[in-house]
Amino acid sequence: MEYRCEVDLEELCPVCGDKVSGYHYGLLTCESCKGFFKRTVQNNKKYICAENQDCKIDKTHRKRCPSCRFQKCLIVGMRLEAVRADRMRGGRNKFGPMYKRDRALKQQKRALMRANGFKTEAAASLVSSNQTDSAFTGSFPGLYPVPIIQTTLRQYTSSNPAIKSEHTDIHMSSQASVLGDHAYSEELQEETFSPQVPRMPQLVMEFLRCDPDELQMQRNIAAHLQREQSSWEKQGKPTAFSFMCRMADQMLFSIVEWARRCIFFKELKVSDQMKLLHNCWSELLVLDILFRQVQHGKRSSVLLVTGQEVELSAVASYADPTLAHLVQRGQELLEKLHGLQVDRQEVVCIKFLILFNPDVKPLESQPFVESVQEQVQGALLEYTLCTYPQYLDRFGHLLLCLSELRSLSTLAEDYLCCKHLSGEVPCNNLLIEMLHAKLACM
DNA sequence: TTAGCCTTGAGA
DNA sequence: TCTCAAGGCTAA
């Protein structure tokens, strides 16, 4: 088949990396994976992997394990329902508008990259820059036989019948169907928004739905800290730093709570969930703190998650040089976020970009995480182009802010580690467990 | 069984 | 009429 679209020709098949020949069953794939997917579904084939269901699938190995190849087809988003039960030839199906939209988005992306002199692409690579140097590789021995985070994640997984360790029915519960339905369904969109309102990608709407209610979180954390206060006072008056650590600990619990209820994340096995959270907890924490300040809007004070305001001058009075430097870097990044007037939709997308870091390795669902990362980038780009069409480089600026956020959170982790080693961080909490993830890599 | 090429036909 | 994503065919 001949293809005129320059964008398509440069794409590689997400299943095996071969050249794509067009849109097949939901996405751009090569001719062989198209045929393989069609044969498998039409003939209702069942494959069994002779290895550990993690066989490498590329152009040279794709014939070795049809089981893993088919799993990969599903994970990257090939749609079972696009294979016709009646085997009717020719014509078009309901995916037509989806392909059209995808093409338009790719062309917009390409135009944007050209306009920015490929700045966007460079920034995009920063999003997936290697973060494994701070990744956690195992639980901290001695202190927590079962890490707090693992217990927290397991509690939810075991109580949620929707979460399965295996895809018992590929037609009903595949990760692919979750991906596809949320990435492309437009019914809700059309019902919710009038034609005058800029289009909001379905994924962004879904992310907003997952986002916790700020007021509720404020009440919960404030109530928890209040309850704990009496026990702290028995051990002597807590320092301001100790109070901040306990507050950060509660924020971390909220972050884990948010993650485990999130679309995509709840599809992962607990081991993968832990690895992803261990990698990004500090980034999510710093983003949460900074975006609260964006909404707060006052330069002279810091708004805490409990609703309390702390004057920056008061922070400066007890800050050591390292903390003062951290605060200054935070202020600089905050100024950039203020300048962009970053909105909640963009922040929820950034949270997903942080959480689904494909550079965290090894993951059992690596292709799935990569696919989510790409989809979130696409949704954020589409949102910025539709909502702020006058700022074509907004997407790139957001990614640069994310890169700075990562650098800042690494500094914050280092600072906390030093404080912990000098015995100034309260023990027996989630924050300590996350900190040990950092120490385990040093 | 695979994968490249061919045929078909609804929608733009 | 053209496009292009379905299914079909067939040599390897």
XYZ file of C-alpha atoms (C1' of nucleotides) in Angstrom:
466
model
C 0.000 0.000 0.000
C 1.245 3.487 -0.744
C 1.288 6.111 1.952
C 1.508 9.783 1.352
C 1.651 10.964 4.885
C 5.226 11.850 5.808
C 4.449 11.534 9.491
C 3.207 7.983 9.146
C 6.229 6.815 7.181
C 8.570 7.776 9.972
C 6.630 5.860 12.581
C 7.667 2.444 13.816
C 5.310 -0.340 14.725
C 4.691 -0.138 18.496
C 4.610 -3.932 18.657
C 7.769 -4.980 16.800
C 9.461 -1.798 15.601
C 9.053 -2.620 11.907
C 7.883 0.033 9.433
C 4.218 0.912 9.769
C 1.966 0.406 6.772
C -1.038 2.375 8.040
C -3.686 2.327 10.714
C -4.727 -1.206 11.596
C -7.150 -2.186 14.339
C -6.875 1.047 16.224
C -3.346 2.291 15.672
C -0.417 2.569 13.296
C 1.204 -0.857 12.943
C 3.251 -2.812 10.419
C 1.681 -5.178 7.894
C 2.839 -8.304 9.663
C 1.468 -7.377 13.085
C -1.767 -6.396 11.381
C -2.003 -9.863 9.824
C -0.931 -11.592 13.017
C -3.566 -9.757 15.063
C -6.253 -10.493 12.487
C -5.435 -14.227 12.324
C -5.307 -14.525 16.098
C -8.667 -12.871 16.685
C -10.499 -14.326 13.676
C -9.388 -17.881 14.472
C -9.745 -17.414 18.223
C -6.215 -18.680 18.759
C -4.887 -19.376 22.252
C -1.139 -19.217 22.747
C 0.970 -20.260 25.704
C 4.316 -18.670 26.438
C 7.092 -21.194 27.027
C 9.064 -18.658 29.051
C 7.973 -16.084 31.634
C 5.522 -14.087 29.515
C 8.071 -11.368 29.035
C 9.620 -12.375 25.709
C 11.311 -9.688 23.677
C 9.220 -8.726 20.666
C 11.026 -6.975 17.841
C 11.336 -7.415 14.109
C 13.680 -10.391 14.387
C 12.092 -12.093 17.431
C 8.402 -11.483 16.711
C 7.849 -15.003 15.352
C 9.303 -16.755 18.403
C 6.499 -16.220 20.911
C 2.991 -15.511 19.552
C 1.649 -15.377 23.108
C 3.833 -12.432 24.095
C 3.366 -10.856 20.684
C -0.401 -10.913 21.057
C -0.164 -9.593 24.619
C 1.958 -6.744 23.322
C -0.577 -6.031 20.572
C -3.227 -5.621 23.267
C -1.030 -3.615 25.589
C -0.073 -1.058 22.952
C -3.755 -0.620 22.130
C -4.789 -2.803 19.175
C -8.568 -3.140 19.291
C -10.229 -6.541 19.245
C -13.538 -5.024 18.208
C -11.995 -3.677 14.983
C -11.760 -7.259 13.675
C -15.078 -7.871 11.977
C -17.099 -10.806 13.161
C -18.904 -11.001 9.803
C -15.596 -10.771 7.870
C -17.111 -8.175 5.568
C -14.492 -6.609 3.332
C -13.924 -2.984 2.503
C -15.712 0.047 3.833
C -15.021 1.998 6.975
C -15.576 1.369 10.654
C -16.233 3.530 13.690
C -12.512 4.171 14.165
C -12.342 6.467 11.153
C -12.700 9.722 13.148
C -10.187 8.430 15.677
C -7.567 7.857 12.963
C -8.292 11.287 11.546
C -7.855 12.933 14.918
C -4.659 11.033 15.560
C -3.253 12.130 12.221
C -4.174 15.760 12.864
C -2.551 15.622 16.283
C 0.637 14.126 14.900
C 0.795 16.791 12.229
C 0.240 19.519 14.811
C 2.977 18.044 16.953
C 5.339 17.953 14.013
C 4.507 21.545 13.044
C 5.062 22.625 16.605
C 8.431 20.927 16.734
C 9.455 22.610 13.497
C 8.282 25.992 14.786
C 10.238 25.530 18.011
C 13.364 24.309 16.277
C 12.805 20.897 17.875
C 12.846 22.411 21.355
C 9.737 20.448 22.187
C 11.369 17.187 21.228
C 14.358 17.996 23.354
C 12.096 18.858 26.240
C 10.123 15.684 25.707
C 13.277 13.676 26.091
C 13.768 15.357 29.444
C 10.442 14.007 30.573
C 11.698 10.511 30.096
C 15.219 11.307 31.219
C 16.805 8.604 33.292
C 15.546 8.787 36.823
C 16.682 5.392 37.944
C 19.574 6.800 39.893
C 17.099 7.608 42.628
C 14.908 4.575 42.103
C 14.196 2.172 44.907
C 15.341 -1.384 44.347
C 14.013 -3.143 47.418
C 12.458 -2.638 50.826
C 14.667 -1.408 53.601
C 15.849 -4.419 55.608
C 15.267 -4.530 59.315
C 12.905 -1.657 59.873
C 9.955 -2.709 57.724
C 9.643 -6.399 56.837
C 6.622 -5.377 54.743
C 6.973 -1.787 53.585
C 4.150 0.592 54.504
C 3.599 1.512 50.881
C 3.314 -2.150 49.868
C 0.743 -2.807 52.605
C -1.193 0.280 51.563
C -1.190 -0.701 47.916
C -2.075 -4.358 48.631
C -5.020 -3.389 50.840
C -6.575 -1.649 47.904
C -5.678 -4.234 45.282
C -7.106 -7.133 47.271
C -10.317 -5.267 47.960
C -10.849 -4.255 44.367
C -12.309 -7.052 42.267
C -11.573 -5.094 39.108
C -7.854 -5.653 39.562
C -6.600 -8.980 38.285
C -3.109 -10.351 38.162
C -3.730 -11.930 34.771
C -5.947 -11.150 31.836
C -8.377 -13.986 32.213
C -10.530 -12.713 29.383
C -8.755 -10.679 26.807
C -11.991 -9.547 25.260
C -13.317 -8.060 28.465
C -10.496 -6.970 30.730
C -7.403 -6.187 28.735
C -5.283 -3.189 29.550
C -5.732 -2.292 25.936
C -9.442 -1.840 26.281
C -8.903 0.451 29.245
C -6.450 2.459 27.237
C -8.505 2.638 24.140
C -11.810 3.442 25.755
C -10.430 6.361 27.683
C -8.132 7.636 24.999
C -10.714 7.922 22.305
C -14.238 7.824 23.704
C -15.926 11.079 22.873
C -19.480 10.525 24.026
C -18.999 12.076 27.444
C -17.099 14.960 25.941
C -19.919 15.814 23.590
C -22.489 15.614 26.366
C -20.493 17.725 28.794
C -19.243 20.605 26.686
C -20.962 23.077 24.459
C -19.391 23.759 21.042
C -18.100 27.157 22.263
C -15.913 25.561 24.936
C -12.457 24.430 23.709
C -12.223 20.649 23.340
C -10.835 18.914 26.349
C -9.201 15.543 25.642
C -11.079 12.676 27.229
C -7.966 11.580 29.090
C -7.609 14.976 30.754
C -11.210 14.759 31.932
C -10.516 11.322 33.342
C -7.409 12.629 35.150
C -9.478 15.417 36.690
C -11.962 12.851 37.938
C -9.135 10.948 39.646
C -7.738 14.065 41.313
C -8.441 14.296 45.056
C -10.683 16.943 46.526
C -8.347 19.568 48.009
C -10.729 20.587 50.790
C -11.294 17.014 51.900
C -7.563 16.332 51.891
C -6.975 19.510 53.931
C -9.546 18.391 56.536
C -8.184 14.856 56.762
C -4.560 15.892 57.167
C -5.359 18.674 59.622
C -7.471 16.272 61.712
C -4.734 13.636 61.668
C -2.038 16.079 62.733
C -4.302 17.381 65.485
C -4.816 13.845 66.823
C -1.088 13.197 66.814
C -0.256 16.466 68.490
C -0.903 15.259 72.046
C 1.440 12.285 71.677
C 4.187 14.505 70.262
C 3.906 16.895 73.175
C 4.574 14.039 75.603
C 7.933 13.571 73.854
C 8.741 17.256 74.115
C 7.822 20.207 71.926
C 8.153 19.229 68.242
C 10.358 21.405 66.068
C 8.950 23.193 63.033
C 10.987 20.831 60.837
C 9.574 17.762 62.593
C 6.047 19.132 62.102
C 6.727 19.667 58.384
C 8.000 16.092 58.076
C 4.849 14.695 59.645
C 2.769 16.832 57.339
C 4.785 15.627 54.324
C 4.214 12.075 55.531
C 0.458 12.588 55.465
C 0.693 14.201 52.042
C 2.541 11.102 50.869
C -0.290 8.915 52.088
C -2.678 11.077 50.057
C -0.428 10.722 47.021
C -0.367 6.922 47.329
C -4.128 6.962 47.858
C -4.529 9.074 44.713
C -2.234 6.834 42.673
C -3.889 3.596 43.627
C -7.288 4.899 42.551
C -5.948 6.296 39.288
C -6.910 5.115 35.856
C -4.040 3.025 34.374
C -2.154 2.766 37.680
C -4.672 0.404 39.230
C -4.141 -1.945 36.301
C -0.507 -2.509 37.309
C 0.766 -5.203 39.613
C 1.692 -4.054 43.109
C 5.401 -4.619 42.461
C 5.302 -2.224 39.480
C 3.184 0.267 41.418
C 5.771 0.319 44.180
C 8.648 0.855 41.805
C 6.896 3.753 40.096
C 5.932 5.425 43.376
C 9.374 4.949 44.907
C 10.804 6.670 41.881
C 8.567 9.722 41.861
C 7.183 10.388 45.349
C 9.283 13.498 45.929
C 8.397 14.956 42.520
C 4.689 14.518 43.220
C 5.137 16.003 46.668
C 7.010 19.065 45.406
C 4.502 19.566 42.573
C 1.641 19.407 45.065
C 3.298 22.023 47.270
C 4.126 24.326 44.346
C 0.718 24.170 42.683
C -0.896 25.034 46.019
C 1.225 28.185 46.001
C 0.180 28.985 42.414
C -3.444 28.848 43.523
C -2.629 30.727 46.746
C -1.192 33.554 44.681
C 0.724 35.297 47.505
C 4.461 35.704 47.088
C 5.176 36.565 50.728
C 3.721 33.471 52.375
C 3.459 29.718 51.926
C 0.086 27.978 52.093
C 0.311 24.600 53.839
C -1.888 21.634 52.974
C -3.625 22.145 56.326
C -4.765 25.597 55.220
C -2.292 27.400 57.489
C -0.187 30.251 56.126
C 3.498 30.602 56.982
C 5.350 33.821 56.245
C 8.420 33.283 54.068
C 10.374 35.573 56.389
C 9.657 33.122 59.238
C 10.975 30.231 57.159
C 14.092 32.221 56.314
C 14.737 32.905 60.012
C 15.364 29.261 60.896
C 16.513 27.878 57.516
C 20.076 26.644 57.205
C 21.942 27.513 53.975
C 20.871 24.282 52.241
C 17.197 24.812 53.056
C 17.473 28.476 52.066
C 18.866 27.379 48.689
C 16.020 24.896 48.285
C 13.438 27.556 49.077
C 15.062 29.899 46.588
C 14.996 27.249 43.821
C 11.374 26.571 44.671
C 10.569 30.270 44.413
C 12.240 30.464 41.004
C 10.234 27.542 39.667
C 7.103 28.982 41.229
C 7.680 32.240 39.342
C 7.792 30.270 36.078
C 4.559 28.484 36.944
C 2.973 31.822 37.867
C 4.181 33.271 34.562
C 2.610 30.407 32.621
C -0.522 30.587 34.766
C -0.430 26.815 34.770
C -3.910 25.399 35.276
C -5.266 22.347 37.089
C -5.771 20.380 33.883
C -2.099 20.775 33.034
C -1.027 19.860 36.548
C -3.044 16.619 36.572
C -1.417 15.656 33.268
C 2.032 16.445 34.672
C 1.266 14.234 37.678
C 0.620 11.333 35.314
C 3.780 12.113 33.316
C 5.703 11.934 36.599
C 4.015 8.748 37.797
C 4.297 6.778 34.554
C 8.025 7.146 34.088
C 9.075 4.562 31.460
C 12.692 4.821 32.581
C 11.911 3.013 35.822
C 13.257 -0.496 35.294
C 12.644 -3.355 35.450
C 8.860 -3.207 35.195
C 6.649 -6.155 34.311
C 4.384 -3.862 32.329
C 7.069 -1.765 30.671
C 5.252 -1.369 27.307
C 2.074 -0.394 29.098
C 3.843 2.311 31.104
C 5.510 3.599 27.925
C 2.159 3.648 26.183
C 0.542 5.616 29.026
C 3.429 8.099 29.026
C 2.941 8.696 25.294
C -0.808 9.033 25.632
C -0.493 11.530 28.476
C 2.001 13.596 26.485
C -0.413 13.549 23.558
C -3.344 14.576 25.742
C -1.376 17.412 27.342
C -0.173 18.655 23.965
C -3.681 18.533 22.573
C -5.058 20.322 25.624
C -2.483 23.132 25.460
C -2.966 23.599 21.711
C -6.742 23.709 22.014
C -6.940 25.820 25.171
C -4.028 28.191 24.586
C -3.716 28.286 20.763
C -1.862 31.611 20.996
C 0.997 29.978 22.969
C 2.326 27.316 20.640
C 5.359 26.580 22.777
C 3.382 26.190 26.012
C 3.749 22.398 25.948
C 7.526 22.724 25.702
C 7.603 25.231 28.556
C 5.588 22.867 30.742
C 8.043 20.054 30.050
C 10.942 22.319 30.942
C 9.210 23.152 34.231
C 8.875 19.420 34.823
C 12.578 18.963 34.262
C 13.306 21.704 36.818
C 10.832 20.129 39.212
C 12.785 16.873 38.983
C 16.030 18.588 39.724
C 14.470 20.396 42.693
C 12.959 17.224 44.129
C 16.333 15.458 43.938
C 17.818 18.292 45.986
C 14.946 18.007 48.467
C 15.528 14.256 48.789
C 19.226 14.822 49.433
C 18.402 17.407 52.075
C 15.955 15.064 53.804
C 18.485 12.234 53.718
C 21.067 14.408 55.458
C 18.531 15.471 58.053
C 17.508 11.863 58.575
C 21.090 10.711 59.046
C 21.501 13.385 61.709
C 18.359 12.069 63.445
C 16.143 15.083 62.807
C 13.411 13.364 60.800
C 10.663 11.596 62.816
C 10.841 7.801 62.397
C 8.304 5.091 61.589
C 6.453 6.689 58.758
C 6.012 6.535 54.999
C 8.374 9.447 54.439
C 11.182 7.478 56.104
C 10.398 4.435 54.005
C 10.594 6.509 50.834
C 13.807 8.094 52.056
C 15.339 4.668 52.552
C 14.543 3.946 48.939
C 16.929 6.793 48.193
C 19.537 5.609 50.678
C 19.402 2.056 49.306
C 20.739 3.388 46.004
C 23.600 5.391 47.482
C 2.320 -19.849 10.157
C 4.075 -15.676 8.418
C 3.997 -11.500 5.869
C 3.632 -9.020 1.610
C 0.506 -7.886 -1.827
C -4.327 -7.769 -3.656
C -9.353 -6.816 -3.532
C -13.168 -4.631 -1.598
C -16.392 -1.018 -0.461
C -18.167 2.802 2.808
C -17.385 7.400 3.476
C -15.195 11.847 2.296
C -13.879 9.570 -7.867
C -10.582 8.832 -4.442
C -8.978 7.151 -0.062
C -7.617 3.721 3.018
C -8.574 0.221 6.445
C -10.830 -3.835 6.387
C -10.443 -9.100 4.769
C -8.375 -12.476 1.350
C -4.766 -14.851 -1.107
C -0.526 -17.206 -1.528
C 4.618 -17.987 -1.830
C 8.004 -18.933 1.375
